[in-house]
PDB file of C-alpha atoms in Angstrom:
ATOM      1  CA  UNK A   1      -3.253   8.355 -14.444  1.00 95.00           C
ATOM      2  CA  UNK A   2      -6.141   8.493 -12.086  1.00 97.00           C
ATOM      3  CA  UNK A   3      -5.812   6.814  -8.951  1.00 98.00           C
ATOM      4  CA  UNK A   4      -9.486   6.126  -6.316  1.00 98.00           C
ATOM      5  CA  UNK A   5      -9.325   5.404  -2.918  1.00 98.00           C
ATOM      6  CA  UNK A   6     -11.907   2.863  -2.340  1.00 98.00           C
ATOM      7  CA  UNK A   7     -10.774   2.330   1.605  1.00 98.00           C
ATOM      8  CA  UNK A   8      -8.652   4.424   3.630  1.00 98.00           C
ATOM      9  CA  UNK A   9      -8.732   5.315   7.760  1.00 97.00           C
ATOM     10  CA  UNK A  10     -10.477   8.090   6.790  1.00 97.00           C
ATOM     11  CA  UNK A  11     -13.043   9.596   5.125  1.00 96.00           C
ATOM     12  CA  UNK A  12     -12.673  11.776   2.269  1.00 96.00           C
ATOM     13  CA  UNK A  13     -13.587  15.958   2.646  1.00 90.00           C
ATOM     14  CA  UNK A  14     -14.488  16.483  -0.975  1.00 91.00           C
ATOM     15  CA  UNK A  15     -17.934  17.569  -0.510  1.00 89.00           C
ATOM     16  CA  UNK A  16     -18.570  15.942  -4.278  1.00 87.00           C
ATOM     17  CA  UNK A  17     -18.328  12.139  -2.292  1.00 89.00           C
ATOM     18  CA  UNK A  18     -19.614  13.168   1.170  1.00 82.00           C
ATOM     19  CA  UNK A  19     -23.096  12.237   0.300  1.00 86.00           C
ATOM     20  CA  UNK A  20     -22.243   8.919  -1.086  1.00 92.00           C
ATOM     21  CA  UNK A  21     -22.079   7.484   1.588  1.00 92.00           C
ATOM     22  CA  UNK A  22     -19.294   5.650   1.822  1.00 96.00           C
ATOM     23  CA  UNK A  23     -17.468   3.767   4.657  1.00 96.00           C
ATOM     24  CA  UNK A  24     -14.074   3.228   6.365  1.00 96.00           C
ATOM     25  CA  UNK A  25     -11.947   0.980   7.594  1.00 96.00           C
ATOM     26  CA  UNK A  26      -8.308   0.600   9.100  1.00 95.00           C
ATOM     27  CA  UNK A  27      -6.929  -0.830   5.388  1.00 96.00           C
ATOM     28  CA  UNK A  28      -5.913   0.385   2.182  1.00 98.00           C
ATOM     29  CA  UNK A  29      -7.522  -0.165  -1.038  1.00 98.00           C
ATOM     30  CA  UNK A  30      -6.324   2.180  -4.391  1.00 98.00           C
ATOM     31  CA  UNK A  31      -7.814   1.760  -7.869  1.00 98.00           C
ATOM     32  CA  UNK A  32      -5.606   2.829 -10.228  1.00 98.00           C
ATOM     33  CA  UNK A  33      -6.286   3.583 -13.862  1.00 97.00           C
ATOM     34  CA  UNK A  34      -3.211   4.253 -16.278  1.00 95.00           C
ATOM     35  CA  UNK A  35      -3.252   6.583 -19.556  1.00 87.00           C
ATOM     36  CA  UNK A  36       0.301   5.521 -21.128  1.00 82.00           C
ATOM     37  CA  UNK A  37      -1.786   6.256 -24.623  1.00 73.00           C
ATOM     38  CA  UNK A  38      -5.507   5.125 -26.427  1.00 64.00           C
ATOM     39  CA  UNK A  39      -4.708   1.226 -26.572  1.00 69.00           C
ATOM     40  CA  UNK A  40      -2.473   0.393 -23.856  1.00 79.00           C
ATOM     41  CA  UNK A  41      -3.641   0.974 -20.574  1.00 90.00           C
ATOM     42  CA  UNK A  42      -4.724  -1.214 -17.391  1.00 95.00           C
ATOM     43  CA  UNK A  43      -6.783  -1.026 -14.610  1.00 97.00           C
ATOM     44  CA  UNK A  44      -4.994  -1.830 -11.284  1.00 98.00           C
ATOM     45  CA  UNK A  45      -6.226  -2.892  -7.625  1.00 98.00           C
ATOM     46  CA  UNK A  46      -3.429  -2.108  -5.501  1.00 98.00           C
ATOM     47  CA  UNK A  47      -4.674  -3.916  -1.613  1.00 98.00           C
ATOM     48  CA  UNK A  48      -8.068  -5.008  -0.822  1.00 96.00           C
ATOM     49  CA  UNK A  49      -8.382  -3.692   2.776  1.00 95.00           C
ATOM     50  CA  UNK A  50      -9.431  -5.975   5.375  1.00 92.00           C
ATOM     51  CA  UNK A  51     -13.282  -6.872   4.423  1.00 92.00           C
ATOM     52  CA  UNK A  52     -14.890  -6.598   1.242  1.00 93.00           C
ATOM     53  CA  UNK A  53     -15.688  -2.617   2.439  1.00 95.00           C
ATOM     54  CA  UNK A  54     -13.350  -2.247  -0.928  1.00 97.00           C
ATOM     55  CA  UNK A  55     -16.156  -3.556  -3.108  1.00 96.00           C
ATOM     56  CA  UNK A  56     -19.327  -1.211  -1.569  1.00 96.00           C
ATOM     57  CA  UNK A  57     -17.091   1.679  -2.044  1.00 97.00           C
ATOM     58  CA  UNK A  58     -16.546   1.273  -5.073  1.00 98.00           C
ATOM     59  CA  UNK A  59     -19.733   0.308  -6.268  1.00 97.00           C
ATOM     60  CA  UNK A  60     -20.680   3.672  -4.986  1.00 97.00           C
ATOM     61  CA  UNK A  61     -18.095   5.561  -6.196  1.00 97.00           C
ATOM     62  CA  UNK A  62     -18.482   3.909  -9.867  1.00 96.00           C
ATOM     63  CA  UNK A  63     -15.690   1.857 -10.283  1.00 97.00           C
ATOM     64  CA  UNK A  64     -15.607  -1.709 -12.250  1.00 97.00           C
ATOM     65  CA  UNK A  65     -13.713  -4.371  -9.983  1.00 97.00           C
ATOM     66  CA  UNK A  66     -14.728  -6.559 -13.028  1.00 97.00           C
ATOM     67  CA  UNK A  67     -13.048  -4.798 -15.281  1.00 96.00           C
ATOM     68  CA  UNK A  68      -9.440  -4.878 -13.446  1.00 98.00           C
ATOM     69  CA  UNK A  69      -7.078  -6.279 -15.388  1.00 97.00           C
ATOM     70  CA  UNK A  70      -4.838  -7.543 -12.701  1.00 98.00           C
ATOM     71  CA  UNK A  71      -4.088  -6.950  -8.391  1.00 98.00           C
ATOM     72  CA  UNK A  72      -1.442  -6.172  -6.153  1.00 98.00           C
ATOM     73  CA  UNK A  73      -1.531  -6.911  -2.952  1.00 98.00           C
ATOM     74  CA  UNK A  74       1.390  -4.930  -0.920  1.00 98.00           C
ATOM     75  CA  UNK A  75       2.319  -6.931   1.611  1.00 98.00           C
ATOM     76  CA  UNK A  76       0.994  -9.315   4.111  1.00 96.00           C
ATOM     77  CA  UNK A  77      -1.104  -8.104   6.542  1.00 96.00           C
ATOM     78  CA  UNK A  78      -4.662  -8.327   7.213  1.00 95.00           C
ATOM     79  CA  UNK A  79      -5.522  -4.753   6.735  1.00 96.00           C
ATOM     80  CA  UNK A  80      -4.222  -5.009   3.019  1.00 96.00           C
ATOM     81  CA  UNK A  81      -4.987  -8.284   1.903  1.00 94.00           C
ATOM     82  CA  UNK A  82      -8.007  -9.315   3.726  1.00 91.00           C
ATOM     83  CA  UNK A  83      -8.782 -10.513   7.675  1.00 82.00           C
ATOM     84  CA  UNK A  84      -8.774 -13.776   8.778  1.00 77.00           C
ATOM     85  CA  UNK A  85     -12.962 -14.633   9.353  1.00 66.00           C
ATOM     86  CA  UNK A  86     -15.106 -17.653   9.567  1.00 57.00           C
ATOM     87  CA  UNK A  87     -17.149 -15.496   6.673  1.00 64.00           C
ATOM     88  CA  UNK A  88     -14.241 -15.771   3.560  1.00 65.00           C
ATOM     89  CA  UNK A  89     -16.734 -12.975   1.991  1.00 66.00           C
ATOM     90  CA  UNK A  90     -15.577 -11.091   4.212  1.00 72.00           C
ATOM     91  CA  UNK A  91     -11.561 -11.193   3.029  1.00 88.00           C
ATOM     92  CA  UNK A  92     -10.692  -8.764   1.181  1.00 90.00           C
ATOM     93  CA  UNK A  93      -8.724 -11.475  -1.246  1.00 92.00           C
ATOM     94  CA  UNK A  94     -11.511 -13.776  -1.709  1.00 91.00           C
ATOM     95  CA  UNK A  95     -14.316 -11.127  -1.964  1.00 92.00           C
ATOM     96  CA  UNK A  96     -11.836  -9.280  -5.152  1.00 94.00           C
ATOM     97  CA  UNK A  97     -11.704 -13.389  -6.520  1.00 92.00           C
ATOM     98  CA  UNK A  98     -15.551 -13.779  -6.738  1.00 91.00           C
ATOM     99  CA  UNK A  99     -15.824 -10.173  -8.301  1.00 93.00           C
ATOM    100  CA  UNK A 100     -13.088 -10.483 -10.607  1.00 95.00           C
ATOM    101  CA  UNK A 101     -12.465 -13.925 -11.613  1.00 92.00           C
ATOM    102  CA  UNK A 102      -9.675 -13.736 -14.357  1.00 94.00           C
ATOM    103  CA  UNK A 103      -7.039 -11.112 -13.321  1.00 96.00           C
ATOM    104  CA  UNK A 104      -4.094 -11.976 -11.657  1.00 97.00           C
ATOM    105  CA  UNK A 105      -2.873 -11.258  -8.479  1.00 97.00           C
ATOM    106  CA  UNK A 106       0.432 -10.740  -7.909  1.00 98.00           C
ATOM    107  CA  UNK A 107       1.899 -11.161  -4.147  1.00 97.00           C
ATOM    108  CA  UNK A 108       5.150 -11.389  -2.823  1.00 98.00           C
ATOM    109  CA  UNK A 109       6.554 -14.708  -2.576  1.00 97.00           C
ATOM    110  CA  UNK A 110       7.116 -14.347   1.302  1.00 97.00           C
ATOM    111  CA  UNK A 111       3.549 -12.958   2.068  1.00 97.00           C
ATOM    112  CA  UNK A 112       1.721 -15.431   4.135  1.00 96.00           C
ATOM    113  CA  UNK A 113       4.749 -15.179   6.861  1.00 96.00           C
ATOM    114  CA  UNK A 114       3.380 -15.399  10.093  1.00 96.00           C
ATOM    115  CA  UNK A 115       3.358 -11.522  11.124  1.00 96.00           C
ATOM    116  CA  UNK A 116       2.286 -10.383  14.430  1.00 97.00           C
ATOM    117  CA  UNK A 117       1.972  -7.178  16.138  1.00 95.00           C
ATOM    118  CA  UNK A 118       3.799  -5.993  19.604  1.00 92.00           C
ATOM    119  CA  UNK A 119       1.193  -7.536  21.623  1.00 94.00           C
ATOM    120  CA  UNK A 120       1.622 -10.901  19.644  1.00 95.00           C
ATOM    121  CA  UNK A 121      -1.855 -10.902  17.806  1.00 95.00           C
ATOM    122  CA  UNK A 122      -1.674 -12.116  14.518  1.00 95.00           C
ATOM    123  CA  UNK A 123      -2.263  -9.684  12.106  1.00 96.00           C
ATOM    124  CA  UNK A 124      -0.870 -11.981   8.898  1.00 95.00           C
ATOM    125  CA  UNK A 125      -2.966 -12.837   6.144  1.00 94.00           C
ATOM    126  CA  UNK A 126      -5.666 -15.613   6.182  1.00 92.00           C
ATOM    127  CA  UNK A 127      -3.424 -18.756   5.764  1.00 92.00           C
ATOM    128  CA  UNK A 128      -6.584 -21.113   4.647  1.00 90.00           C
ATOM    129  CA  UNK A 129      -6.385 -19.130   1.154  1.00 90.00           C
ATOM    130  CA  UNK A 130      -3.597 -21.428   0.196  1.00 92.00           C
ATOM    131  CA  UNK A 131      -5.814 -24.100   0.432  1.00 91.00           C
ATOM    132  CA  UNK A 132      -8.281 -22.450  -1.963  1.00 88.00           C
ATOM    133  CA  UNK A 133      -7.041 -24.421  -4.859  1.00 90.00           C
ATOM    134  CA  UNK A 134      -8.943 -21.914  -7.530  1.00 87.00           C
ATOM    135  CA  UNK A 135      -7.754 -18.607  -5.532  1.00 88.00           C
ATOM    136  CA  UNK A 136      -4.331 -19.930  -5.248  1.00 90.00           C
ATOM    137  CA  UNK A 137      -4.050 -20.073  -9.128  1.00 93.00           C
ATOM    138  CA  UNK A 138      -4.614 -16.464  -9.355  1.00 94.00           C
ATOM    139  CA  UNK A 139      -1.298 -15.877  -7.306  1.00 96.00           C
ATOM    140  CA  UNK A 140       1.702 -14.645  -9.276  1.00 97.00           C
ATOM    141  CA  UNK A 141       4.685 -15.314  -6.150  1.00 97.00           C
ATOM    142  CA  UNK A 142       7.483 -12.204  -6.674  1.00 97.00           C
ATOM    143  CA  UNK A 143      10.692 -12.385  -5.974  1.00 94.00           C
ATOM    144  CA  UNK A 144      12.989  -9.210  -6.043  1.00 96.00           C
ATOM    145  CA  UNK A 145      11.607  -7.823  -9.521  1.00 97.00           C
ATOM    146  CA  UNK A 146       8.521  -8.660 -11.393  1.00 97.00           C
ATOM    147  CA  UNK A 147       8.534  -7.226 -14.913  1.00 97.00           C
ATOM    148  CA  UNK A 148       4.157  -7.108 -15.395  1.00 96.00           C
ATOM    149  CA  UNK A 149       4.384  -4.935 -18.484  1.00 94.00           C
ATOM    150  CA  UNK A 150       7.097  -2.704 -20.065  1.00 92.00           C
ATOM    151  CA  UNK A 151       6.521   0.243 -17.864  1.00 95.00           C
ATOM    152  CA  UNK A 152       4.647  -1.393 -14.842  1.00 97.00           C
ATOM    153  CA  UNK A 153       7.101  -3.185 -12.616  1.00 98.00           C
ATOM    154  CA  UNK A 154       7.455  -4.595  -8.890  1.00 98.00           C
ATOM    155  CA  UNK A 155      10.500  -4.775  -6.534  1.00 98.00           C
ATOM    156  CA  UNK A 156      10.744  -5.938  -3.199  1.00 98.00           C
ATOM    157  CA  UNK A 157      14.064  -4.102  -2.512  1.00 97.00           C
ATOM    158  CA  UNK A 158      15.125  -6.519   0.137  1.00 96.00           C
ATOM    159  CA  UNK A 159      18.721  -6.371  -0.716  1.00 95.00           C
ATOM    160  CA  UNK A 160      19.226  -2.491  -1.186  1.00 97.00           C
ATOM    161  CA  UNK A 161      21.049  -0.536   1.259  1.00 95.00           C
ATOM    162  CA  UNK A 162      19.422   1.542   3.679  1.00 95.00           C
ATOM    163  CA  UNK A 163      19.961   4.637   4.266  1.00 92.00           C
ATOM    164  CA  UNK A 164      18.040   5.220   7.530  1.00 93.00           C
ATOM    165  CA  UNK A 165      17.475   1.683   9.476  1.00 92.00           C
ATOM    166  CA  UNK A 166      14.457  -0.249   9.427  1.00 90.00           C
ATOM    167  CA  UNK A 167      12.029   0.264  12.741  1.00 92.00           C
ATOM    168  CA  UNK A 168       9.688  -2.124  13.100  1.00 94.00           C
ATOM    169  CA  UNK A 169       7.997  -0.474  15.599  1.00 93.00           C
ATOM    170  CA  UNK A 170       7.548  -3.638  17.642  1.00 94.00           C
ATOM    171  CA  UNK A 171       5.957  -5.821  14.563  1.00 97.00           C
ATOM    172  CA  UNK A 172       7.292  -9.215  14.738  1.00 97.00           C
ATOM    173  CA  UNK A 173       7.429 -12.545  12.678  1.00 97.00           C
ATOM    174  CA  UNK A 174       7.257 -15.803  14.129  1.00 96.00           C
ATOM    175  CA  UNK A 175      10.115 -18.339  12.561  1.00 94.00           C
ATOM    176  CA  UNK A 176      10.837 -21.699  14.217  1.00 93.00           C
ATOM    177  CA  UNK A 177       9.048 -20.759  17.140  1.00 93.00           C
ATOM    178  CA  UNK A 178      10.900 -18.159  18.042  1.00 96.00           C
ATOM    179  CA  UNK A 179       9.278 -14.263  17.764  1.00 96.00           C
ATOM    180  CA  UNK A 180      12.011 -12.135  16.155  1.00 96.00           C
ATOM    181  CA  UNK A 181      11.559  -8.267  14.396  1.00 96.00           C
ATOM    182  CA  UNK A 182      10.051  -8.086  11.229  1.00 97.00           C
ATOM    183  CA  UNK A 183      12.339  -7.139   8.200  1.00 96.00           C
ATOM    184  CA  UNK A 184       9.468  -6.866   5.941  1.00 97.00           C
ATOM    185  CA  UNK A 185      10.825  -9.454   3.322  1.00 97.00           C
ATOM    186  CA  UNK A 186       7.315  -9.553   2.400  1.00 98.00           C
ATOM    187  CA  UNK A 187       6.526  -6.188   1.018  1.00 98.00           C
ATOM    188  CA  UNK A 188       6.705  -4.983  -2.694  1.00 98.00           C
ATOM    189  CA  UNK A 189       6.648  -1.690  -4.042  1.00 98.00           C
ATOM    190  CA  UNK A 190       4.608  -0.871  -7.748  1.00 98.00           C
ATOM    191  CA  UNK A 191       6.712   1.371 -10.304  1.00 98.00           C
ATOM    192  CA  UNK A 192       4.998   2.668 -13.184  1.00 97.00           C
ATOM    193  CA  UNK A 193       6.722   4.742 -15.549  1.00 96.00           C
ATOM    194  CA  UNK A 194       4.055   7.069 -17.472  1.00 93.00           C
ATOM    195  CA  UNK A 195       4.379   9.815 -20.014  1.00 89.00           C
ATOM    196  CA  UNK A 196       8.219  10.420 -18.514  1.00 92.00           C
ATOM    197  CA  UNK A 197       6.763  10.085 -15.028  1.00 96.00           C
ATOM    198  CA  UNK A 198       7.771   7.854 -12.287  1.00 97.00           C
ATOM    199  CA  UNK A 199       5.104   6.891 -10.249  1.00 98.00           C
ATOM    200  CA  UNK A 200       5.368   4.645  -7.190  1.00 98.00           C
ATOM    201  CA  UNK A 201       2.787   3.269  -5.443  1.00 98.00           C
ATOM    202  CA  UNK A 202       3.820   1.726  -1.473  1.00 98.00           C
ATOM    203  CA  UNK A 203       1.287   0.270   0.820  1.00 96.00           C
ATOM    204  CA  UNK A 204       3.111   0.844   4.180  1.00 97.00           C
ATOM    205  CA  UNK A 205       6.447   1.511   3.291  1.00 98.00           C
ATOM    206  CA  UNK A 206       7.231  -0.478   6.072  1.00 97.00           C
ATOM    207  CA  UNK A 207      11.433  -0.459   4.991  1.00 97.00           C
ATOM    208  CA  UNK A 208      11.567   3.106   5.713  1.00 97.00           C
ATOM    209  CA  UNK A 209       9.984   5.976   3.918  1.00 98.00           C
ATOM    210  CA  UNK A 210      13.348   7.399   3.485  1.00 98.00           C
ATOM    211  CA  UNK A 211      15.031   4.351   2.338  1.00 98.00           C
ATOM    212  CA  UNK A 212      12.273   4.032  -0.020  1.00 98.00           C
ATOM    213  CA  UNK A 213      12.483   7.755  -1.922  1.00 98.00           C
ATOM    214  CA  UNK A 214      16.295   7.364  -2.010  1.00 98.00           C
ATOM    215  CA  UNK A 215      15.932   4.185  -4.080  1.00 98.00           C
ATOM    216  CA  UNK A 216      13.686   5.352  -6.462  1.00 98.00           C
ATOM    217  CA  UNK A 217      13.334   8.998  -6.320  1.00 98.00           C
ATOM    218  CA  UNK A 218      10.252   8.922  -8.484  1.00 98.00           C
ATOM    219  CA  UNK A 219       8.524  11.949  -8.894  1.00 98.00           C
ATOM    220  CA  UNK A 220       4.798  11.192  -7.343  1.00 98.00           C
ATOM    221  CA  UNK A 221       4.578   8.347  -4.513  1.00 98.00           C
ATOM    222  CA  UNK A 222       1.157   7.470  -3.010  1.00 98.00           C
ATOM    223  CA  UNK A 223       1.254   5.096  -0.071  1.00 98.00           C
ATOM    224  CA  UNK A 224       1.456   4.999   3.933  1.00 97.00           C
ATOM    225  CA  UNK A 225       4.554   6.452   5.115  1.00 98.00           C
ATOM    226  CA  UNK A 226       4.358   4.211   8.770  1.00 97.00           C
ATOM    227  CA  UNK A 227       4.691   6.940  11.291  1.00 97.00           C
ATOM    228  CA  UNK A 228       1.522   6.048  13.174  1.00 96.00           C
ATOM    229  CA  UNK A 229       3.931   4.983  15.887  1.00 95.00           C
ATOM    230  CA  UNK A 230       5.776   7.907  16.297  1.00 96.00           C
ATOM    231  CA  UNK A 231       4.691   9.596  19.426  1.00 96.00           C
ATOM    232  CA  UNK A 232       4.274  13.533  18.831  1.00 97.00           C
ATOM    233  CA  UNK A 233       3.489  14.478  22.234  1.00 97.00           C
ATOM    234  CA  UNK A 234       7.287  12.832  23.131  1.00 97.00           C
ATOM    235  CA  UNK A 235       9.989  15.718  21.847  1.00 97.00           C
ATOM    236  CA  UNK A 236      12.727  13.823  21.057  1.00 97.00           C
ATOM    237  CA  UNK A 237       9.889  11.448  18.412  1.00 97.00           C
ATOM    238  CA  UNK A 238       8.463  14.732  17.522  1.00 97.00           C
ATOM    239  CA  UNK A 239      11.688  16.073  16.099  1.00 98.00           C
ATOM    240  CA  UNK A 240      12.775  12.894  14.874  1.00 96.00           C
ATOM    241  CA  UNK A 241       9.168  13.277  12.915  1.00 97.00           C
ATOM    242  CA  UNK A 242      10.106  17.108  11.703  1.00 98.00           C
ATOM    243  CA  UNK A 243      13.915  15.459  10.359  1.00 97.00           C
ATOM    244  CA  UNK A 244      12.127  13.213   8.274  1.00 97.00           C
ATOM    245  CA  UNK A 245      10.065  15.575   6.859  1.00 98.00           C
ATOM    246  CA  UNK A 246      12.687  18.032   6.228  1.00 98.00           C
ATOM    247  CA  UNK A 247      14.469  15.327   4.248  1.00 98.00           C
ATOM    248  CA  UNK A 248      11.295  14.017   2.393  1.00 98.00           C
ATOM    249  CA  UNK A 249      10.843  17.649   1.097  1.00 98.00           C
ATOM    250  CA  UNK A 250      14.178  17.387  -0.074  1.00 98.00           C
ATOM    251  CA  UNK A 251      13.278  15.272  -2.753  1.00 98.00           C
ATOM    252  CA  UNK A 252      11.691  16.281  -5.971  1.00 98.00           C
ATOM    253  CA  UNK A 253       8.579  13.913  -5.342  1.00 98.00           C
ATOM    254  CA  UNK A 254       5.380  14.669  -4.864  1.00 98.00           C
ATOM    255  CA  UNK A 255       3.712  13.085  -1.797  1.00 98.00           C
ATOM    256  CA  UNK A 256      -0.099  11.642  -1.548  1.00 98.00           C
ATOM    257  CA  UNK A 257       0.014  10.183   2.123  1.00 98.00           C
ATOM    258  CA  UNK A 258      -2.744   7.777   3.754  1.00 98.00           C
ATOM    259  CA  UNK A 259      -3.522   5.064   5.907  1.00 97.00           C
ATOM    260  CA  UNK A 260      -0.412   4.430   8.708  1.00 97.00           C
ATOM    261  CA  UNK A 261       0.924   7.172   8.458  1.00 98.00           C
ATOM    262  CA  UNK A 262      -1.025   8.629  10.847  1.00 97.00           C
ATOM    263  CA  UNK A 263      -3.542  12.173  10.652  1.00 96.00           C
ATOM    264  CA  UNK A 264      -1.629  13.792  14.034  1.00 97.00           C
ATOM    265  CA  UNK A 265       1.770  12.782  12.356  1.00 98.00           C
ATOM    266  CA  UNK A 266       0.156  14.162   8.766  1.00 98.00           C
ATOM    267  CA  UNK A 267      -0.530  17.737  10.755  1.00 98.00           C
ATOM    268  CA  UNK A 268       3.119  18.425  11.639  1.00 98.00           C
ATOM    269  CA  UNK A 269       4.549  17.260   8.776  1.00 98.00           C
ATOM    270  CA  UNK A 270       2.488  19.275   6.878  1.00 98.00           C
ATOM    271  CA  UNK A 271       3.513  22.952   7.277  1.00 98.00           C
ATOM    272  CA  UNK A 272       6.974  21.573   6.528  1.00 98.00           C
ATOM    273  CA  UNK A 273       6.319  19.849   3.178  1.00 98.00           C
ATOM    274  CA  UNK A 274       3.594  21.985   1.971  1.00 98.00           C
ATOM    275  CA  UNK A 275       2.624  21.708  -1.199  1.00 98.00           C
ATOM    276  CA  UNK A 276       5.106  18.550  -1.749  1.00 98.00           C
ATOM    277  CA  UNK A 277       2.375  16.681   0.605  1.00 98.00           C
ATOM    278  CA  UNK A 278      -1.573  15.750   0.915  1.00 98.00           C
ATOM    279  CA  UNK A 279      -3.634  13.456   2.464  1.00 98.00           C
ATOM    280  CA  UNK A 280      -6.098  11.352   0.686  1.00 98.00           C
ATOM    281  CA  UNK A 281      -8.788   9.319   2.273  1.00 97.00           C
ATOM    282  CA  UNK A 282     -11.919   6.984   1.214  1.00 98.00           C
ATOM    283  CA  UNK A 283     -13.311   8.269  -1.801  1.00 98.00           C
ATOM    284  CA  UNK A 284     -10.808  10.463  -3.060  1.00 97.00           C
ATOM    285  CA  UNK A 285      -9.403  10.502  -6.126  1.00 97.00           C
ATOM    286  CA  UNK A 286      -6.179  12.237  -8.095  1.00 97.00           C
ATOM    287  CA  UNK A 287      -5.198  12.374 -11.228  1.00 96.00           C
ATOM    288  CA  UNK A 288      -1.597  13.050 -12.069  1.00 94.00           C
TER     289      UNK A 288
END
């Protein structure tokens, strides 16, 4: 498998991509390209970022969107699925429709909740999309477990028991009128089982990182791990940061990090997961 990061927070260090110069974004985009054996394999988006910044990178870094055989969008926020703009080429889901106009997209069923941040901005995806009568069509609404192929599967894991709580770190959804925390009923998480490997790919892993290894305990996961929040120049967050990644390296999983999880939160949990951890940003790519 050979997963590209077309946007990231970041950009890449691998001097081979430095000079293409390619662009970042707050967002998350991953093109993922499976090798279960010489006839069956698929080309995945997984999140289009927040603009169409997706599709320059990755006309730079020589990817087909055309030739994607279906997307995923994580969850629903903007900086995944595509901001909310007078300019719909903009979005990152309508700019990945016009590209690619026959693949699928599958979203959670619960997606275009009304999510906010702390500070009550809306940062939920573009609501006019479900008037886009030909975009709409494209939508595959999950539920708790999508089967897409034999060995590539969804689950939204709402109903699993936690092993650490859920911190929303002030995110909020607004329900009846009423702003209450955000239990992240929206987000999905994408399983695929290849050549005796399970590989999990998590936008934000916004139900707990923890929660989210314990359930699956797959041996590579690529995704956010949500710590941006986490202050590290407060002690008691700071060791609450080094407990978590004392119990991540715990695991037998290999860990490709990104996006919210944050690069000061990345550098001290670093020396404790060493090789079991790595940060990858716009342009990289990693083949497992």
């Amino acid at each position: 498998m050979k997963i590209t990061v077309l946007v990231e927070n970041t950009i890449s260090e691998n001097p081979n991509v430095k000079n293409l110069s390619l662009q970042a974004e707050h967002g998350l985009s991953l093109h993922i390209q499976t090798e279960f054996d010489s006839k069956n394999n698929y080309q995945i988006l997984f999140d289009m970022g927040q603009s169409n910044l997706f599709q320059k990178n990755a006309n730079l870094l020589g990817v087909n969107l055309e030739s994607v055989d279906f997307a995923v969008l994580s969850h629903g926020h903007y900086d995944h699925g595509g901001l909310s703009s007078s300019d719909s080429a903009q979005n990152g889901l309508f700019a990945f429709s016009k590209i690619n106009q026959t693949s699928p997209i599958y979203i959670n069923q619960n997606a275009f909740s009304q999510n906010y941040n702390g500070s009550k901005k809306y940062i939920g995806l573009d609501q006019s999309l479900l008037q886009n009568d030909e975009l709409k069509s494209r939508f595959v609404f999950t539920k708790d477990k999508t089967q897409i192929t034999e060995d590539i599967l969804l689950f939204s894991c709402n109903d699993y028991p936690k092993i650490v709580p859920t911190n929303p770190y002030g995110l909020m959804q607004l329900k009846n009128g009423n702003f209450i925390p955000d239990n992240f009923n929206h987000e999905h998480y994408l399983l695929i089982q290849e050549n005796k490997k399970k590989i999990l790919i998590s936008g934000c892993s916004h139900k707990g990182i923890l929660n989210i290894v314990e359930w699956f305990k797959p041996d590579f996961l690529i995704g956010g791990f949500h710590f941006k929040s986490i202050d590290v120049e407060n002690p008691l967050e700071k060791q609450q940061l080094i407990d978590f990644g004392k119990k991540l390296s715990s695991y037998n999983t290999i860990f490709f990090t990104c996006h919210c999880t944050g690069t000061s939160q990345f550098e001290i949990l670093k020396p404790i997961m060493k090789e079991k951890l790595e940060y990858i940003g716009t342009g990289d790519s990693i083949e497992i």
